[in-house]
Coordinates of C-alpha atoms and ligand atoms in Angstrom, one line a residue:
M1 CA 45.2 130.8 63.3
Y2 CA 46.1 128.2 66.0
L3 CA 45.8 124.9 65.1
T4 CA 47.2 123.0 68.2
A5 CA 45.9 120.0 67.2
Y6 CA 48.3 120.1 63.8
K7 CA 49.9 116.9 63.0
R8 CA 52.8 116.9 60.3
K9 CA 53.5 113.7 58.7
V10 CA 57.1 114.2 57.2
I11 CA 59.2 116.9 57.9
N12 CA 59.6 118.2 54.8
N13 CA 62.1 121.0 54.7
N14 CA 62.6 121.6 51.0
D15 CA 59.0 122.6 49.8
T16 CA 58.4 126.5 50.0
I17 CA 56.0 127.4 52.3
C18 CA 53.8 130.5 52.8
A19 CA 51.6 132.1 55.9
V20 CA 50.5 135.4 57.2
A21 CA 52.9 136.1 60.0
T22 CA 50.7 139.0 61.7
R23 CA 47.4 138.7 64.0
P24 CA 44.3 140.0 62.2
G25 CA 43.1 143.7 63.0
G26 CA 46.3 145.9 62.5
A27 CA 46.7 148.4 59.6
L28 CA 49.3 146.3 58.2
G29 CA 49.6 142.2 57.7
V30 CA 52.6 140.6 56.6
V31 CA 53.0 137.5 54.4
R32 CA 56.4 135.4 54.9
V33 CA 57.5 133.1 52.5
S34 CA 60.4 130.3 52.6
G35 CA 62.1 127.8 50.8
P36 CA 64.5 127.1 47.9
D37 CA 61.5 128.8 45.8
A38 CA 60.5 131.4 47.8
I39 CA 62.1 134.1 45.4
R40 CA 61.0 132.6 42.1
I41 CA 57.7 132.4 43.3
T42 CA 57.2 135.5 45.0
D43 CA 58.3 137.4 41.8
S44 CA 55.8 135.4 39.5
V45 CA 52.9 137.2 41.7
F46 CA 55.0 140.6 42.2
R47 CA 55.4 143.7 39.7
S48 CA 58.0 146.2 41.6
A49 CA 57.5 149.5 40.8
S50 CA 60.9 149.8 39.4
G51 CA 60.6 147.1 37.1
R52 CA 63.3 145.5 39.1
T53 CA 62.8 141.6 39.8
L54 CA 63.4 140.0 43.4
A55 CA 65.9 137.7 41.5
D56 CA 68.0 140.5 40.5
S57 CA 67.8 142.2 44.3
Q58 CA 70.3 141.6 47.0
S59 CA 69.5 139.9 50.5
G60 CA 68.5 142.7 52.7
R61 CA 66.6 145.1 49.9
V62 CA 63.1 146.3 50.1
L63 CA 61.0 146.6 47.0
F64 CA 57.7 148.5 46.4
G65 CA 55.3 147.2 44.0
Q66 CA 52.0 145.6 43.6
I67 CA 50.8 142.3 44.1
V68 CA 49.0 141.2 40.7
D69 CA 46.2 138.2 40.1
A70 CA 46.3 135.9 37.2
D71 CA 44.2 138.8 35.2
S72 CA 46.7 141.2 36.1
Q73 CA 44.4 142.8 38.4
T74 CA 46.2 144.6 41.2
V75 CA 45.5 142.9 44.8
D76 CA 47.5 145.0 46.9
E77 CA 50.3 147.8 46.8
V78 CA 52.9 146.4 48.9
L79 CA 57.0 145.9 50.3
V80 CA 58.5 143.2 49.6
S81 CA 61.7 142.3 51.7
I82 CA 64.1 139.5 50.4
F83 CA 66.2 137.6 52.8
R84 CA 69.0 135.1 50.5
T85 CA 70.3 132.1 52.4
P86 CA 71.9 131.4 54.9
H87 CA 70.9 135.3 56.0
S88 CA 67.0 134.7 56.8
Y89 CA 65.2 133.7 59.9
T90 CA 64.8 130.1 58.4
G91 CA 68.7 130.0 57.2
Q92 CA 66.6 129.6 53.8
D93 CA 65.5 131.9 50.6
S94 CA 63.1 133.9 52.2
T95 CA 60.8 136.8 51.2
E96 CA 58.1 139.0 53.7
I97 CA 55.2 140.7 51.8
S98 CA 54.1 143.6 53.8
C99 CA 50.7 144.1 52.6
H100 CA 47.6 146.1 54.0
G101 CA 46.0 144.8 57.2
S102 CA 42.9 143.3 55.5
A103 CA 42.0 139.5 56.1
Y104 CA 40.8 139.6 52.4
I105 CA 44.0 141.2 51.2
L106 CA 46.2 138.7 53.1
E107 CA 43.9 135.6 52.0
Q108 CA 44.6 136.4 48.3
V109 CA 48.2 137.0 48.6
C110 CA 48.3 133.7 50.2
R111 CA 45.8 132.1 47.8
L112 CA 48.1 133.3 44.6
L113 CA 51.2 131.9 46.4
I114 CA 50.0 128.6 46.8
E115 CA 48.9 128.7 43.3
A116 CA 52.4 129.7 42.2
G117 CA 53.7 126.7 44.1
C118 CA 53.8 127.5 47.6
R119 CA 52.3 125.2 50.5
Q120 CA 50.4 126.1 53.7
A121 CA 52.7 126.6 56.6
G122 CA 52.0 124.5 59.7
P123 CA 51.9 126.2 63.1
G124 CA 55.9 127.2 64.1
E125 CA 57.2 126.0 60.6
F126 CA 59.3 128.9 60.1
T127 CA 60.9 128.6 63.3
E128 CA 61.4 124.7 63.1
R129 CA 63.3 125.1 59.8
A130 CA 65.3 127.8 61.8
F131 CA 65.8 125.1 64.4
L132 CA 66.9 122.5 61.4
A133 CA 69.1 125.0 60.0
G134 CA 71.2 125.3 63.2
K135 CA 70.0 128.9 63.1
L136 CA 68.6 128.5 66.8
D137 CA 68.7 125.8 69.3
L138 CA 65.5 124.2 70.6
S139 CA 65.3 126.2 73.6
Q140 CA 65.8 129.5 71.9
A141 CA 63.0 128.2 69.6
E142 CA 60.7 127.9 72.5
A143 CA 62.0 131.1 73.4
V144 CA 60.5 132.5 70.4
A145 CA 57.2 131.4 71.4
D146 CA 57.8 132.8 74.8
L147 CA 58.5 136.0 73.2
I148 CA 55.5 136.7 71.4
A149 CA 53.3 135.6 74.2
S150 CA 55.3 137.7 76.6
G151 CA 53.1 140.4 78.6
N152 CA 55.4 142.1 81.0
R153 CA 58.7 143.2 81.5
A154 CA 59.8 140.4 83.3
T155 CA 58.6 137.6 81.0
H156 CA 59.7 139.7 78.2
R157 CA 63.6 139.8 79.7
I158 CA 63.5 136.5 80.5
A159 CA 62.3 135.2 76.9
M160 CA 64.8 137.5 75.4
S161 CA 67.9 136.3 77.8
Q162 CA 66.6 132.3 76.6
L163 CA 66.4 133.6 73.1
K164 CA 70.2 135.2 73.1
G165 CA 71.2 131.5 74.5
H166 CA 72.0 132.5 77.9
F167 CA 70.2 129.3 78.7
S168 CA 71.7 127.1 76.1
S169 CA 75.3 128.5 77.5
E170 CA 74.8 127.4 81.1
L171 CA 73.7 124.1 79.8
S172 CA 76.6 123.7 77.6
I173 CA 79.2 124.6 80.8
L174 CA 77.4 122.0 82.6
R175 CA 77.9 119.5 79.8
E176 CA 81.7 120.2 79.7
Q177 CA 81.7 119.8 83.6
L178 CA 80.0 116.5 83.4
L179 CA 81.8 115.6 80.1
Q180 CA 85.2 115.8 82.3
L181 CA 84.0 114.1 85.0
T182 CA 83.2 111.1 82.3
S183 CA 86.8 111.2 80.8
L184 CA 88.1 110.7 84.3
L185 CA 85.9 108.0 85.1
E186 CA 87.0 106.1 81.8
L187 CA 90.3 106.8 82.6
E188 CA 89.8 105.4 85.6
L189 CA 88.4 102.1 83.5
D190 CA 91.1 102.2 81.0
F191 CA 94.1 101.5 83.6
A192 CA 92.0 99.6 86.1
D193 CA 94.8 97.0 85.8
H194 CA 97.5 99.2 86.7
E195 CA 97.6 99.5 90.3
E196 CA 100.6 102.0 90.3
L197 CA 98.9 104.3 88.4
E198 CA 97.2 107.3 90.8
F199 CA 93.3 107.9 89.3
A200 CA 91.8 111.1 89.8
D201 CA 90.5 110.8 93.8
R202 CA 87.1 110.0 93.9
T203 CA 86.1 112.9 96.5
E204 CA 87.4 115.1 93.6
L205 CA 84.9 113.5 91.1
L206 CA 82.2 113.5 93.9
S207 CA 82.7 117.5 94.3
L208 CA 82.7 118.0 90.6
A209 CA 79.4 116.2 90.5
R210 CA 77.7 117.8 93.3
R211 CA 78.7 121.3 91.9
A212 CA 76.7 120.2 88.8
D213 CA 74.0 118.9 90.4
D214 CA 73.6 122.1 92.7
R215 CA 73.2 124.1 89.3
I216 CA 71.0 121.8 87.7
T217 CA 68.9 122.0 91.2
E218 CA 68.9 125.8 91.0
L219 CA 67.8 125.8 87.5
A220 CA 64.8 123.2 88.3
R221 CA 63.6 125.5 91.5
S222 CA 63.6 128.4 89.1
F223 CA 60.7 126.9 87.0
K224 CA 58.4 127.9 90.1
T225 CA 59.1 131.5 89.6
G226 CA 59.2 131.4 85.8
Q227 CA 55.6 130.0 86.0
A228 CA 54.3 132.3 88.3
L229 CA 56.0 135.1 86.3
K230 CA 54.3 134.0 83.3
E231 CA 50.9 133.3 84.3
G232 CA 50.6 135.9 87.4
I233 CA 51.7 135.4 90.7
P234 CA 48.6 134.2 92.5
V235 CA 47.2 136.2 95.5
A236 CA 44.0 135.2 97.2
I237 CA 41.6 137.7 98.8
V238 CA 40.1 136.0 101.9
G239 CA 38.3 136.9 104.8
K240 CA 34.5 136.7 106.3
T241 CA 31.8 138.0 104.3
N242 CA 31.1 141.5 103.8
V243 CA 34.6 142.7 104.9
G244 CA 35.2 144.4 101.7
K245 CA 36.9 141.8 99.4
S246 CA 35.2 142.5 96.1
T247 CA 35.7 146.2 96.9
L248 CA 39.6 145.5 97.3
L249 CA 39.6 143.5 94.0
N250 CA 37.8 146.3 91.9
R251 CA 40.2 149.0 93.6
L252 CA 43.1 147.2 92.2
L253 CA 41.9 146.0 89.1
R254 CA 40.9 149.6 88.6
D255 CA 37.8 148.3 87.0
D256 CA 34.1 146.7 88.3
R257 CA 34.7 143.6 88.0
A258 CA 33.1 142.1 91.2
I259 CA 29.8 142.8 92.6
V260 CA 30.1 144.7 95.8
S261 CA 26.7 144.7 98.3
D262 CA 26.0 145.0 101.8
I263 CA 24.3 141.4 101.6
H264 CA 26.4 138.9 102.8
G265 CA 27.2 136.0 100.4
T266 CA 27.3 138.0 97.4
T267 CA 30.4 136.7 95.9
R268 CA 29.7 132.8 95.5
D269 CA 32.4 132.1 93.1
T270 CA 36.3 132.8 92.8
I271 CA 37.0 135.6 90.6
E272 CA 40.2 136.5 89.2
D273 CA 42.0 138.8 86.9
T274 CA 45.5 140.3 86.5
I275 CA 47.2 143.7 87.2
Q276 CA 50.7 144.8 86.9
I277 CA 52.9 146.1 89.5
K278 CA 56.2 147.2 88.6
G279 CA 56.2 145.4 85.3
V280 CA 55.1 141.9 87.3
T281 CA 51.9 140.3 86.8
F282 CA 49.9 139.4 89.8
R283 CA 46.7 137.7 89.7
F284 CA 44.3 138.6 92.2
I285 CA 41.7 136.0 93.3
D286 CA 38.7 137.2 94.9
T287 CA 36.7 134.5 96.8
A288 CA 33.2 133.8 98.6
G289 CA 33.5 134.9 102.2
I290 CA 34.3 132.1 104.5
R291 CA 31.1 131.6 107.0
Q292 CA 28.7 128.8 108.0
T293 CA 25.9 128.7 105.5
A294 CA 23.0 126.0 104.2
D295 CA 23.4 127.4 100.7
A296 CA 24.5 125.0 98.8
I297 CA 25.9 127.3 96.4
E298 CA 27.6 129.4 98.2
Q299 CA 29.3 126.3 100.4
I300 CA 30.8 125.4 97.0
G301 CA 32.2 128.9 96.6
I302 CA 33.6 128.5 100.1
S303 CA 35.2 125.2 99.3
R304 CA 36.7 127.1 96.3
T305 CA 38.0 129.6 98.7
F306 CA 40.2 127.0 100.3
A307 CA 41.0 125.8 96.8
A308 CA 42.5 129.6 95.7
I309 CA 44.1 129.8 98.8
N310 CA 46.3 126.5 98.1
K311 CA 47.0 127.8 94.7
A312 CA 48.0 131.5 96.0
L313 CA 51.5 132.3 96.5
I314 CA 50.5 135.2 98.9
V315 CA 47.2 135.5 101.0
I316 CA 45.6 139.0 101.8
W317 CA 43.3 138.1 104.9
M318 CA 40.7 141.0 105.5
V319 CA 39.0 142.0 108.5
D320 CA 36.7 145.0 109.2
A321 CA 36.6 144.6 113.0
Q322 CA 38.9 142.9 115.5
P323 CA 39.9 139.3 114.6
T324 CA 39.4 136.4 117.0
P325 CA 41.9 133.6 117.1
D326 CA 39.0 131.4 116.0
D327 CA 38.5 133.3 112.7
I328 CA 42.3 132.7 111.5
S329 CA 42.4 129.0 112.7
E330 CA 39.9 128.3 109.8
I331 CA 42.3 128.9 107.3
T332 CA 45.8 128.5 109.0
P333 CA 45.9 125.0 108.2
H334 CA 45.7 126.2 104.3
L335 CA 48.7 128.8 105.1
E336 CA 51.9 126.5 105.1
G337 CA 54.1 128.0 103.0
K338 CA 52.2 131.3 102.2
K339 CA 53.1 134.7 102.6
L340 CA 50.4 136.5 104.7
I341 CA 49.0 140.1 104.7
L342 CA 46.1 141.2 107.3
A343 CA 44.7 144.0 106.1
F344 CA 42.3 146.1 108.1
N345 CA 39.7 147.1 105.9
K346 CA 37.4 150.2 106.1
C347 CA 39.9 152.5 108.3
D348 CA 37.8 155.3 106.8
L349 CA 34.9 154.7 109.2
Q350 CA 34.4 156.6 113.1
D351 CA 34.4 153.9 115.0
Y352 CA 37.5 152.1 113.1
G353 CA 39.4 151.0 116.4
R354 CA 42.8 149.7 116.7
F355 CA 43.6 146.3 115.6
E356 CA 45.4 143.9 117.9
T357 CA 47.5 141.1 116.3
A358 CA 48.4 139.7 119.9
S359 CA 45.9 137.5 120.5
L360 CA 45.7 135.7 117.0
Q361 CA 48.8 133.2 117.9
L362 CA 50.4 134.1 114.8
P363 CA 54.2 133.8 114.6
P364 CA 55.2 137.5 114.7
D365 CA 57.3 137.3 111.5
S366 CA 55.0 135.2 109.5
Y367 CA 52.6 138.1 108.2
K368 CA 52.6 141.6 107.3
T369 CA 49.8 144.2 108.6
I370 CA 48.4 147.0 106.6
E371 CA 45.2 149.7 107.6
I372 CA 43.2 150.1 104.6
S373 CA 40.2 151.6 102.8
A374 CA 39.2 149.6 99.8
K375 CA 36.2 152.0 99.2
F376 CA 37.9 155.5 99.6
N377 CA 41.1 154.4 98.3
N378 CA 43.6 154.9 101.4
N379 CA 46.9 153.2 101.3
I380 CA 46.2 150.9 98.4
P381 CA 49.7 151.7 96.7
Q382 CA 51.2 150.6 100.3
L383 CA 49.4 147.5 99.8
E384 CA 50.6 147.0 96.6
E385 CA 54.3 147.6 97.7
I386 CA 53.8 144.9 100.4
I387 CA 52.6 142.7 97.8
Y388 CA 55.3 143.3 95.6
T389 CA 57.9 142.9 98.2
L390 CA 56.5 139.6 99.8
A391 CA 56.5 138.2 96.0
D392 CA 60.5 138.2 96.2
I393 CA 60.7 138.5 92.7
P394 CA 64.6 137.9 91.7
E395 CA 66.5 140.8 90.1
I396 CA 65.7 140.2 86.5
N397 CA 68.4 141.3 84.0
A398 CA 69.1 140.7 80.6
D399 CA 71.1 137.7 81.2
T400 CA 68.9 136.0 83.9
V401 CA 68.4 132.4 83.2
I402 CA 64.7 131.2 84.6
V403 CA 63.4 128.0 83.5
T404 CA 59.9 128.8 82.0
Q405 CA 59.0 125.8 80.0
A406 CA 57.5 122.6 81.4
R407 CA 59.5 120.6 79.3
H408 CA 62.7 121.9 80.4
Y409 CA 61.5 121.5 84.0
E410 CA 61.1 117.9 83.6
A411 CA 64.6 117.5 81.8
L412 CA 66.4 119.3 84.6
T413 CA 64.5 117.3 86.9
R414 CA 65.5 113.8 85.4
A415 CA 69.1 114.9 85.2
H416 CA 69.1 115.7 88.8
E417 CA 67.5 112.2 89.4
N418 CA 70.4 110.4 87.6
L419 CA 72.9 112.7 88.8
A420 CA 71.4 111.6 92.5
R421 CA 72.7 108.3 91.4
V422 CA 76.0 109.5 90.0
I423 CA 77.0 110.9 93.2
D424 CA 75.7 107.8 95.2
G425 CA 77.9 105.5 93.2
L426 CA 81.0 107.9 93.3
T427 CA 80.4 107.5 97.5
S428 CA 79.7 103.8 97.6
T429 CA 82.6 103.2 95.0
L430 CA 80.4 101.7 92.7
P431 CA 82.5 100.3 89.6
G432 CA 83.1 103.1 87.2
D433 CA 81.2 101.7 84.1
L434 CA 78.0 101.8 86.1
I435 CA 78.7 105.1 87.1
A436 CA 79.4 106.1 83.8
E437 CA 76.1 104.8 82.4
D438 CA 74.1 107.2 84.7
L439 CA 76.5 109.9 83.9
R440 CA 75.4 109.5 79.9
L441 CA 71.6 109.7 81.1
V442 CA 72.6 112.9 82.8
L443 CA 74.1 114.3 79.7
Q444 CA 71.2 113.2 77.3
D445 CA 68.5 114.8 79.6
L446 CA 70.7 118.0 79.4
A447 CA 71.2 117.4 75.7
D448 CA 67.2 117.3 75.2
I449 CA 66.6 120.7 76.3
T450 CA 68.8 122.2 73.4
G451 CA 68.0 119.4 71.0
G452 CA 70.4 117.5 69.5
A453 CA 70.4 115.3 66.6
I454 CA 68.9 112.5 69.1
T455 CA 66.1 114.5 69.7
P456 CA 63.0 112.4 68.6
G457 CA 60.6 114.0 66.1
E458 CA 57.6 113.5 68.4
T459 CA 59.1 116.1 70.8
L460 CA 60.0 118.4 67.7
Q461 CA 56.4 118.1 66.5
N462 CA 55.0 118.5 69.9
I463 CA 56.8 121.6 70.5
F464 CA 56.4 123.6 67.5
S465 CA 52.7 122.5 66.9
H466 CA 51.7 125.0 70.0
F467 CA 53.0 127.9 67.9
C468 CA 51.2 130.1 66.0
I469 CA 51.1 129.8 62.2
G470 CA 53.3 132.2 60.5
K471 CA 56.1 131.6 62.8
Ligands
GDP1 N1 32.8 152.3 104.9 C1 33.6 151.7 104.2 N2 33.1 150.4 103.8 C2 33.5 149.6 102.5 C3 34.6 149.7 102.5 N3 35.2 148.3 101.6 C4 33.7 147.5 101.2 N4 33.0 148.4 102.1 C5 31.4 148.3 102.0 O1 31.2 146.7 102.7 C6 30.3 146.4 102.2 C7 30.7 144.9 101.6 O2 31.7 144.8 100.4 P1 32.2 143.9 99.7 O3 33.4 144.0 98.8 O4 31.2 143.8 99.0 O5 32.6 142.6 100.4 P2 32.8 141.3 100.5 O6 31.5 140.3 100.8 O7 34.1 141.0 101.5 O8 33.2 141.0 99.0 C8 30.1 147.0 100.6 O9 28.6 147.8 101.2 C9 30.9 148.1 100.4 O10 30.5 149.3 100.0 C10 35.6 150.4 103.3 O11 37.0 150.6 103.3 N5 35.0 151.3 103.9
MG2 MG1 32.7 139.8 97.7

């Protein structure tokens, strides 16, 4: 269903396209048709029960009937919805045929539509048409893909907010501020010869530029959170062999995902999987226990442990006996910028002593501690609570703007760099025309996100080719 390598030679918006819009396996399947001939072509393969044609029906109506082939054989009993331009997703005349979800039926319906004059749609082509019709800007179109892919409450809300245009309107506010700055600069240029005229104070221009830059930087920074929310916030479970790391992973996943045994060095590779805590996805990574070993494969596993720590936002360092400063010094070089949890495991055991952290030489506020029994499920909800708190998820409301696309992040980063030059220029009394040049670049960078008339076709192709067919 996903043709990422799909290449469209020319954007032809004037033919009529069709595609299956639903994933296989459901009880129902929907075939979508869009284009100037959508209604006529659908009518040619459809017999409504009432005898009424789609051509005679108003936009928004649903007709019951049959899809019939060239020999008047019934392919399926269906419901057809009709949407007339401009009141449709793509802005064009469109129909949606709800069939039974058999792959065979859906294929036959598409085949008949294609024989009647449709073309098979490419990935994202319906959304691309919506964009070209001005129904969505580019960032909203990308939000559609995020919405389809959203697997938790956080990513769903962010995608919905982006689809509703909250990100776009933030950008247009920024654009207005920067345009104001441009016009003030141009005023300065136009009247440069009139020494008697007072111009906007450059400190005023500077504060305008700085305010815009602060917001751009803030948006760019949110990408890290956006990405973590999309892919799952990475949490590495590390420690010596046999402390119970794999047992904890299985416990958190509520599944026997990793092999648990009392043989040291059982886990040799990293194993990862996701769970949701309060609607946020966390990606747990079970690692090979850190120890000196002559086993070459186990050594590779241990080096992957360090790679996992580097990737992680949160590190659970697990011990089952009083840790020594030497134990932790092996991983401390990798802990820069990480949130650390010391999990004292096997608290069910009789001879379980009290763990001391004083000797570990860790800054006192740099970690949290908890006593758990991974095997007997003690304090696991409390551990999850600590993990959730440390992840420091910003509150995500219906209008929260968090950048989730690398393309947007890159554009914001470019905008920030160009704006930094504007700010430099303003402080170093660079001539206004040179500053205006950099300002134009910033405006272009921001426009790239929502996609104006100047967006190169290649960018569009790249974005829409990552959609599924039928969207
Ligand atoms: N008593 C007790 N034993 C545990 C606990 N967690 C793990 N174990 C045992 O410790 C041994 C090593 O566990 P495992 O999860 O494979 O450790 P890993 O090498 O750190 O992945 C196994 O025999 C587990 O059953 C616990 O909370 N209490
Ligand atoms: Mg293990």
